[in-house]
């Protein structure tokens, strides 16, 4: 994974975005000039050509712990079909029940790796342990296997193609619940004793922890920093409001994403669909409230 390769891709990716027809009904650039990807704002043919030229490999990390193993088949079958279709993708499935993972038919260019992981009694601990696990495996394995890495929740299904328009150095997805909320109403952690605290009056977008990623090097920095904050909070007897998501938002406030994905890329099905959501590419799966 060379800097030249990543830099060259970033230039072409930007070209692919700007070559498309820009939408006028949504925000397509952040104040720091990072593109916000919506349907109709990119040319996938241009982006595919550059991605294939660089012979890149992308990894996807997901966790199926406790009863969430029930979502594996739906997630994997849809991701195998729609996530970077035609490009090599390594799927890393962390689970406490590897014996329950049935054989899944994968596209020739895709590979599934099932990795045993510890269980926890509380779902909050499972959620907050993910950052530490991802950072450790980046150091031991992922940095040698993939160029880009994305973390996606297991309790989702893909319904439309998610292509190389998502590829960039550091990528966050705008929460479908908070995309049009004013800064004051976004659920940032505000308690100053937490490492995830965002000062009053600060904050750009609210990002979901259900879908984020980027280059392996940048995802390592992100997950390591967030896990460090989580552990510091634990030592001080505090738990951030939105757990690992609160720490993710704190990190992305001070380390600006180079690309943002619109809520089209992770839509919560509990919400009604506004007109600006032209395509729901990935959606949450309905489940009961028990963790």
GROMACS .gro file of C-alpha atoms in nm:
model
  291
    1UNK     CA    1   0.000   0.000   0.000
    2UNK     CA    2   0.201   0.297  -0.125
    3UNK     CA    3   0.143   0.665  -0.072
    4UNK     CA    4   0.173   0.728  -0.445
    5UNK     CA    5  -0.103   0.478  -0.517
    6UNK     CA    6  -0.337   0.633  -0.264
    7UNK     CA    7  -0.258   0.988  -0.376
    8UNK     CA    8  -0.316   0.901  -0.740
    9UNK     CA    9  -0.646   0.735  -0.659
   10UNK     CA   10  -0.762   1.035  -0.458
   11UNK     CA   11  -0.701   1.265  -0.755
   12UNK     CA   12  -0.896   1.041  -0.992
   13UNK     CA   13  -1.173   0.983  -0.742
   14UNK     CA   14  -1.221   1.358  -0.718
   15UNK     CA   15  -1.230   1.376  -1.094
   16UNK     CA   16  -1.493   1.105  -1.103
   17UNK     CA   17  -1.706   1.295  -0.858
   18UNK     CA   18  -1.679   1.633  -1.028
   19UNK     CA   19  -1.734   1.480  -1.372
   20UNK     CA   20  -2.083   1.375  -1.268
   21UNK     CA   21  -2.397   1.587  -1.270
   22UNK     CA   22  -2.408   1.782  -0.946
   23UNK     CA   23  -2.731   1.786  -0.752
   24UNK     CA   24  -2.878   2.117  -0.639
   25UNK     CA   25  -3.116   1.984  -0.374
   26UNK     CA   26  -2.851   1.862  -0.129
   27UNK     CA   27  -2.518   1.969   0.017
   28UNK     CA   28  -2.245   1.812  -0.195
   29UNK     CA   29  -1.933   1.969  -0.039
   30UNK     CA   30  -1.832   2.016   0.323
   31UNK     CA   31  -1.689   2.348   0.445
   32UNK     CA   32  -1.343   2.186   0.417
   33UNK     CA   33  -1.421   2.089   0.054
   34UNK     CA   34  -1.463   1.715   0.101
   35UNK     CA   35  -1.722   1.565  -0.135
   36UNK     CA   36  -2.051   1.433   0.003
   37UNK     CA   37  -2.157   1.137  -0.210
   38UNK     CA   38  -2.520   1.122  -0.322
   39UNK     CA   39  -2.687   0.948  -0.612
   40UNK     CA   40  -2.616   1.158  -0.920
   41UNK     CA   41  -2.288   1.310  -0.799
   42UNK     CA   42  -2.036   1.062  -0.939
   43UNK     CA   43  -1.937   0.874  -1.252
   44UNK     CA   44  -1.878   0.514  -1.149
   45UNK     CA   45  -1.721   0.417  -1.484
   46UNK     CA   46  -1.436   0.664  -1.432
   47UNK     CA   47  -1.387   0.552  -1.075
   48UNK     CA   48  -1.393   0.181  -1.162
   49UNK     CA   49  -1.125   0.227  -1.426
   50UNK     CA   50  -0.887   0.397  -1.184
   51UNK     CA   51  -0.955   0.148  -0.905
   52UNK     CA   52  -0.885  -0.150  -1.131
   53UNK     CA   53  -0.571   0.013  -1.270
   54UNK     CA   54  -0.426   0.031  -0.919
   55UNK     CA   55  -0.518  -0.333  -0.843
   56UNK     CA   56  -0.654  -0.244  -0.502
   57UNK     CA   57  -0.809  -0.474  -0.243
   58UNK     CA   58  -1.072  -0.358   0.006
   59UNK     CA   59  -1.157  -0.523   0.336
   60UNK     CA   60  -1.487  -0.525   0.525
   61UNK     CA   61  -1.499  -0.589   0.899
   62UNK     CA   62  -1.825  -0.694   1.065
   63UNK     CA   63  -1.922  -0.847   1.401
   64UNK     CA   64  -2.182  -1.118   1.464
   65UNK     CA   65  -2.185  -1.173   1.839
   66UNK     CA   66  -2.454  -1.344   2.046
   67UNK     CA   67  -2.792  -1.341   1.868
   68UNK     CA   68  -2.658  -1.116   1.589
   69UNK     CA   69  -2.533  -1.430   1.417
   70UNK     CA   70  -2.887  -1.451   1.274
   71UNK     CA   71  -2.805  -1.158   1.042
   72UNK     CA   72  -2.495  -1.314   0.885
   73UNK     CA   73  -2.660  -1.480   0.588
   74UNK     CA   74  -2.866  -1.174   0.490
   75UNK     CA   75  -2.572  -0.938   0.522
   76UNK     CA   76  -2.320  -1.159   0.345
   77UNK     CA   77  -2.546  -1.255   0.054
   78UNK     CA   78  -2.635  -0.891  -0.015
   79UNK     CA   79  -2.281  -0.757   0.041
   80UNK     CA   80  -2.137  -1.029  -0.184
   81UNK     CA   81  -2.372  -0.907  -0.459
   82UNK     CA   82  -2.365  -0.530  -0.414
   83UNK     CA   83  -2.048  -0.421  -0.229
   84UNK     CA   84  -1.773  -0.324  -0.477
   85UNK     CA   85  -1.910  -0.577  -0.725
   86UNK     CA   86  -1.644  -0.703  -0.963
   87UNK     CA   87  -1.356  -0.595  -0.736
   88UNK     CA   88  -1.167  -0.803  -0.482
   89UNK     CA   89  -1.314  -0.774  -0.132
   90UNK     CA   90  -1.201  -0.958   0.181
   91UNK     CA   91  -1.479  -0.997   0.438
   92UNK     CA   92  -1.363  -1.041   0.797
   93UNK     CA   93  -1.643  -1.179   1.013
   94UNK     CA   94  -1.577  -1.171   1.388
   95UNK     CA   95  -1.809  -1.398   1.582
   96UNK     CA   96  -1.835  -1.585   1.913
   97UNK     CA   97  -2.020  -1.865   1.732
   98UNK     CA   98  -1.799  -1.967   1.438
   99UNK     CA   99  -1.951  -2.317   1.438
  100UNK     CA  100  -2.288  -2.164   1.347
  101UNK     CA  101  -2.160  -1.993   1.034
  102UNK     CA  102  -2.279  -2.203   0.743
  103UNK     CA  103  -2.097  -2.225   0.412
  104UNK     CA  104  -2.171  -1.914   0.210
  105UNK     CA  105  -2.130  -1.901  -0.166
  106UNK     CA  106  -1.900  -1.610  -0.251
  107UNK     CA  107  -1.822  -1.438  -0.580
  108UNK     CA  108  -1.488  -1.557  -0.726
  109UNK     CA  109  -1.316  -1.229  -0.639
  110UNK     CA  110  -1.442  -1.222  -0.279
  111UNK     CA  111  -1.311  -1.406   0.027
  112UNK     CA  112  -1.470  -1.464   0.368
  113UNK     CA  113  -1.260  -1.509   0.681
  114UNK     CA  114  -1.438  -1.617   1.000
  115UNK     CA  115  -1.250  -1.505   1.312
  116UNK     CA  116  -1.344  -1.620   1.664
  117UNK     CA  117  -1.390  -1.337   1.913
  118UNK     CA  118  -1.473  -1.310   2.283
  119UNK     CA  119  -1.830  -1.263   2.400
  120UNK     CA  120  -1.942  -1.002   2.654
  121UNK     CA  121  -2.244  -0.996   2.881
  122UNK     CA  122  -2.350  -0.642   2.782
  123UNK     CA  123  -2.409  -0.531   2.423
  124UNK     CA  124  -2.246  -0.197   2.510
  125UNK     CA  125  -1.920  -0.378   2.587
  126UNK     CA  126  -1.944  -0.568   2.260
  127UNK     CA  127  -1.994  -0.240   2.074
  128UNK     CA  128  -1.706  -0.063   2.245
  129UNK     CA  129  -1.464  -0.355   2.206
  130UNK     CA  130  -1.484  -0.337   1.826
  131UNK     CA  131  -1.242  -0.047   1.793
  132UNK     CA  132  -0.973  -0.232   1.990
  133UNK     CA  133  -1.019  -0.552   1.793
  134UNK     CA  134  -1.003  -0.374   1.457
  135UNK     CA  135  -0.687  -0.181   1.549
  136UNK     CA  136  -0.512  -0.498   1.673
  137UNK     CA  137  -0.597  -0.694   1.359
  138UNK     CA  138  -0.485  -0.408   1.136
  139UNK     CA  139  -0.142  -0.435   1.295
  140UNK     CA  140  -0.127  -0.815   1.280
  141UNK     CA  141  -0.306  -0.895   0.953
  142UNK     CA  142  -0.509  -0.638   0.764
  143UNK     CA  143  -0.226  -0.400   0.679
  144UNK     CA  144  -0.065  -0.679   0.476
  145UNK     CA  145  -0.383  -0.793   0.300
  146UNK     CA  146  -0.588  -0.488   0.199
  147UNK     CA  147  -0.547  -0.128   0.089
  148UNK     CA  148  -0.875   0.004   0.229
  149UNK     CA  149  -1.084  -0.114   0.520
  150UNK     CA  150  -1.450  -0.049   0.609
  151UNK     CA  151  -1.644  -0.138   0.922
  152UNK     CA  152  -2.011  -0.223   0.861
  153UNK     CA  153  -2.275  -0.340   1.107
  154UNK     CA  154  -2.397  -0.697   1.054
  155UNK     CA  155  -2.768  -0.614   1.099
  156UNK     CA  156  -2.803  -0.449   0.758
  157UNK     CA  157  -2.876  -0.553   0.401
  158UNK     CA  158  -2.760  -0.395   0.078
  159UNK     CA  159  -3.025  -0.326  -0.186
  160UNK     CA  160  -2.827  -0.128  -0.443
  161UNK     CA  161  -2.466  -0.118  -0.554
  162UNK     CA  162  -2.211   0.045  -0.325
  163UNK     CA  163  -1.914   0.103  -0.549
  164UNK     CA  164  -1.572   0.262  -0.556
  165UNK     CA  165  -1.727   0.606  -0.507
  166UNK     CA  166  -1.686   0.530  -0.134
  167UNK     CA  167  -1.309   0.489  -0.159
  168UNK     CA  168  -1.098   0.761  -0.002
  169UNK     CA  169  -0.844   0.819   0.274
  170UNK     CA  170  -1.091   0.873   0.560
  171UNK     CA  171  -1.464   0.818   0.511
  172UNK     CA  172  -1.758   0.885   0.740
  173UNK     CA  173  -2.130   0.828   0.680
  174UNK     CA  174  -2.382   1.093   0.781
  175UNK     CA  175  -2.641   0.951   1.020
  176UNK     CA  176  -2.987   0.911   0.866
  177UNK     CA  177  -3.138   1.020   1.197
  178UNK     CA  178  -2.935   1.339   1.228
  179UNK     CA  179  -2.862   1.454   0.872
  180UNK     CA  180  -3.090   1.759   0.890
  181UNK     CA  181  -3.063   1.828   1.263
  182UNK     CA  182  -2.921   2.156   1.388
  183UNK     CA  183  -2.589   2.141   1.571
  184UNK     CA  184  -2.747   2.192   1.913
  185UNK     CA  185  -2.977   1.889   1.877
  186UNK     CA  186  -2.716   1.641   1.753
  187UNK     CA  187  -2.646   1.371   2.012
  188UNK     CA  188  -2.281   1.450   2.073
  189UNK     CA  189  -2.128   1.356   2.406
  190UNK     CA  190  -2.108   1.684   2.601
  191UNK     CA  191  -1.990   1.574   2.946
  192UNK     CA  192  -1.641   1.717   2.979
  193UNK     CA  193  -1.522   1.423   3.189
  194UNK     CA  194  -1.558   1.193   2.885
  195UNK     CA  195  -1.283   1.158   2.627
  196UNK     CA  196  -1.560   1.170   2.364
  197UNK     CA  197  -1.680   1.516   2.473
  198UNK     CA  198  -1.738   1.771   2.197
  199UNK     CA  199  -1.740   2.132   2.323
  200UNK     CA  200  -2.063   2.327   2.297
  201UNK     CA  201  -2.093   2.507   1.964
  202UNK     CA  202  -1.859   2.265   1.785
  203UNK     CA  203  -1.939   1.974   1.556
  204UNK     CA  204  -1.990   1.945   1.182
  205UNK     CA  205  -2.200   1.642   1.093
  206UNK     CA  206  -2.315   1.351   1.307
  207UNK     CA  207  -2.161   1.028   1.179
  208UNK     CA  208  -2.295   0.678   1.228
  209UNK     CA  209  -2.061   0.408   1.359
  210UNK     CA  210  -2.250   0.159   1.142
  211UNK     CA  211  -2.043   0.240   0.832
  212UNK     CA  212  -1.702   0.408   0.822
  213UNK     CA  213  -1.359   0.338   0.681
  214UNK     CA  214  -1.076   0.453   0.459
  215UNK     CA  215  -0.715   0.359   0.400
  216UNK     CA  216  -0.579   0.096   0.636
  217UNK     CA  217  -0.336   0.346   0.786
  218UNK     CA  218  -0.609   0.602   0.863
  219UNK     CA  219  -0.854   0.344   0.998
  220UNK     CA  220  -0.578   0.223   1.228
  221UNK     CA  221  -0.527   0.576   1.362
  222UNK     CA  222  -0.902   0.619   1.409
  223UNK     CA  223  -0.970   0.289   1.584
  224UNK     CA  224  -0.662   0.314   1.804
  225UNK     CA  225  -0.753   0.668   1.916
  226UNK     CA  226  -1.117   0.579   1.980
  227UNK     CA  227  -1.028   0.267   2.176
  228UNK     CA  228  -0.780   0.464   2.384
  229UNK     CA  229  -1.058   0.712   2.466
  230UNK     CA  230  -1.299   0.431   2.550
  231UNK     CA  231  -1.050   0.272   2.789
  232UNK     CA  232  -0.971   0.607   2.953
  233UNK     CA  233  -1.342   0.664   3.010
  234UNK     CA  234  -1.377   0.317   3.158
  235UNK     CA  235  -1.090   0.384   3.396
  236UNK     CA  236  -1.269   0.702   3.507
  237UNK     CA  237  -1.604   0.527   3.550
  238UNK     CA  238  -1.787   0.694   3.261
  239UNK     CA  239  -1.950   0.560   2.945
  240UNK     CA  240  -2.006   0.787   2.646
  241UNK     CA  241  -2.367   0.860   2.549
  242UNK     CA  242  -2.350   0.672   2.218
  243UNK     CA  243  -2.059   0.445   2.317
  244UNK     CA  244  -1.808   0.388   2.032
  245UNK     CA  245  -2.012   0.618   1.804
  246UNK     CA  246  -1.952   0.912   2.039
  247UNK     CA  247  -1.578   0.851   2.022
  248UNK     CA  248  -1.596   0.819   1.642
  249UNK     CA  249  -1.765   1.160   1.620
  250UNK     CA  250  -1.505   1.318   1.847
  251UNK     CA  251  -1.225   1.181   1.628
  252UNK     CA  252  -1.382   1.291   1.300
  253UNK     CA  253  -1.439   1.642   1.435
  254UNK     CA  254  -1.064   1.696   1.469
  255UNK     CA  255  -0.953   1.464   1.186
  256UNK     CA  256  -1.180   1.571   0.902
  257UNK     CA  257  -1.302   1.296   0.668
  258UNK     CA  258  -1.179   1.331   0.311
  259UNK     CA  259  -1.512   1.196   0.186
  260UNK     CA  260  -1.859   1.177   0.336
  261UNK     CA  261  -2.128   0.932   0.239
  262UNK     CA  262  -2.483   1.061   0.242
  263UNK     CA  263  -2.758   0.883   0.439
  264UNK     CA  264  -2.838   0.695   0.116
  265UNK     CA  265  -2.550   0.467   0.215
  266UNK     CA  266  -2.698   0.371   0.552
  267UNK     CA  267  -3.068   0.439   0.592
  268UNK     CA  268  -3.264   0.342   0.901
  269UNK     CA  269  -3.588   0.176   0.793
  270UNK     CA  270  -3.770   0.317   1.095
  271UNK     CA  271  -3.763   0.655   0.920
  272UNK     CA  272  -3.991   0.767   0.639
  273UNK     CA  273  -3.805   0.831   0.316
  274UNK     CA  274  -3.770   1.200   0.221
  275UNK     CA  275  -3.750   1.310  -0.141
  276UNK     CA  276  -3.377   1.377  -0.129
  277UNK     CA  277  -3.309   1.007  -0.062
  278UNK     CA  278  -3.320   0.887  -0.422
  279UNK     CA  279  -3.161   0.548  -0.353
  280UNK     CA  280  -3.144   0.346  -0.032
  281UNK     CA  281  -2.825   0.150  -0.087
  282UNK     CA  282  -2.797  -0.013   0.254
  283UNK     CA  283  -3.065  -0.032   0.524
  284UNK     CA  284  -3.093  -0.153   0.878
  285UNK     CA  285  -3.276  -0.480   0.939
  286UNK     CA  286  -3.577  -0.477   1.170
  287UNK     CA  287  -3.510  -0.642   1.505
  288UNK     CA  288  -3.662  -0.645   1.852
  289UNK     CA  289  -3.523  -0.430   2.133
  290UNK     CA  290  -3.348  -0.714   2.316
  291UNK     CA  291  -2.974  -0.720   2.291
   0.00000   0.00000   0.00000
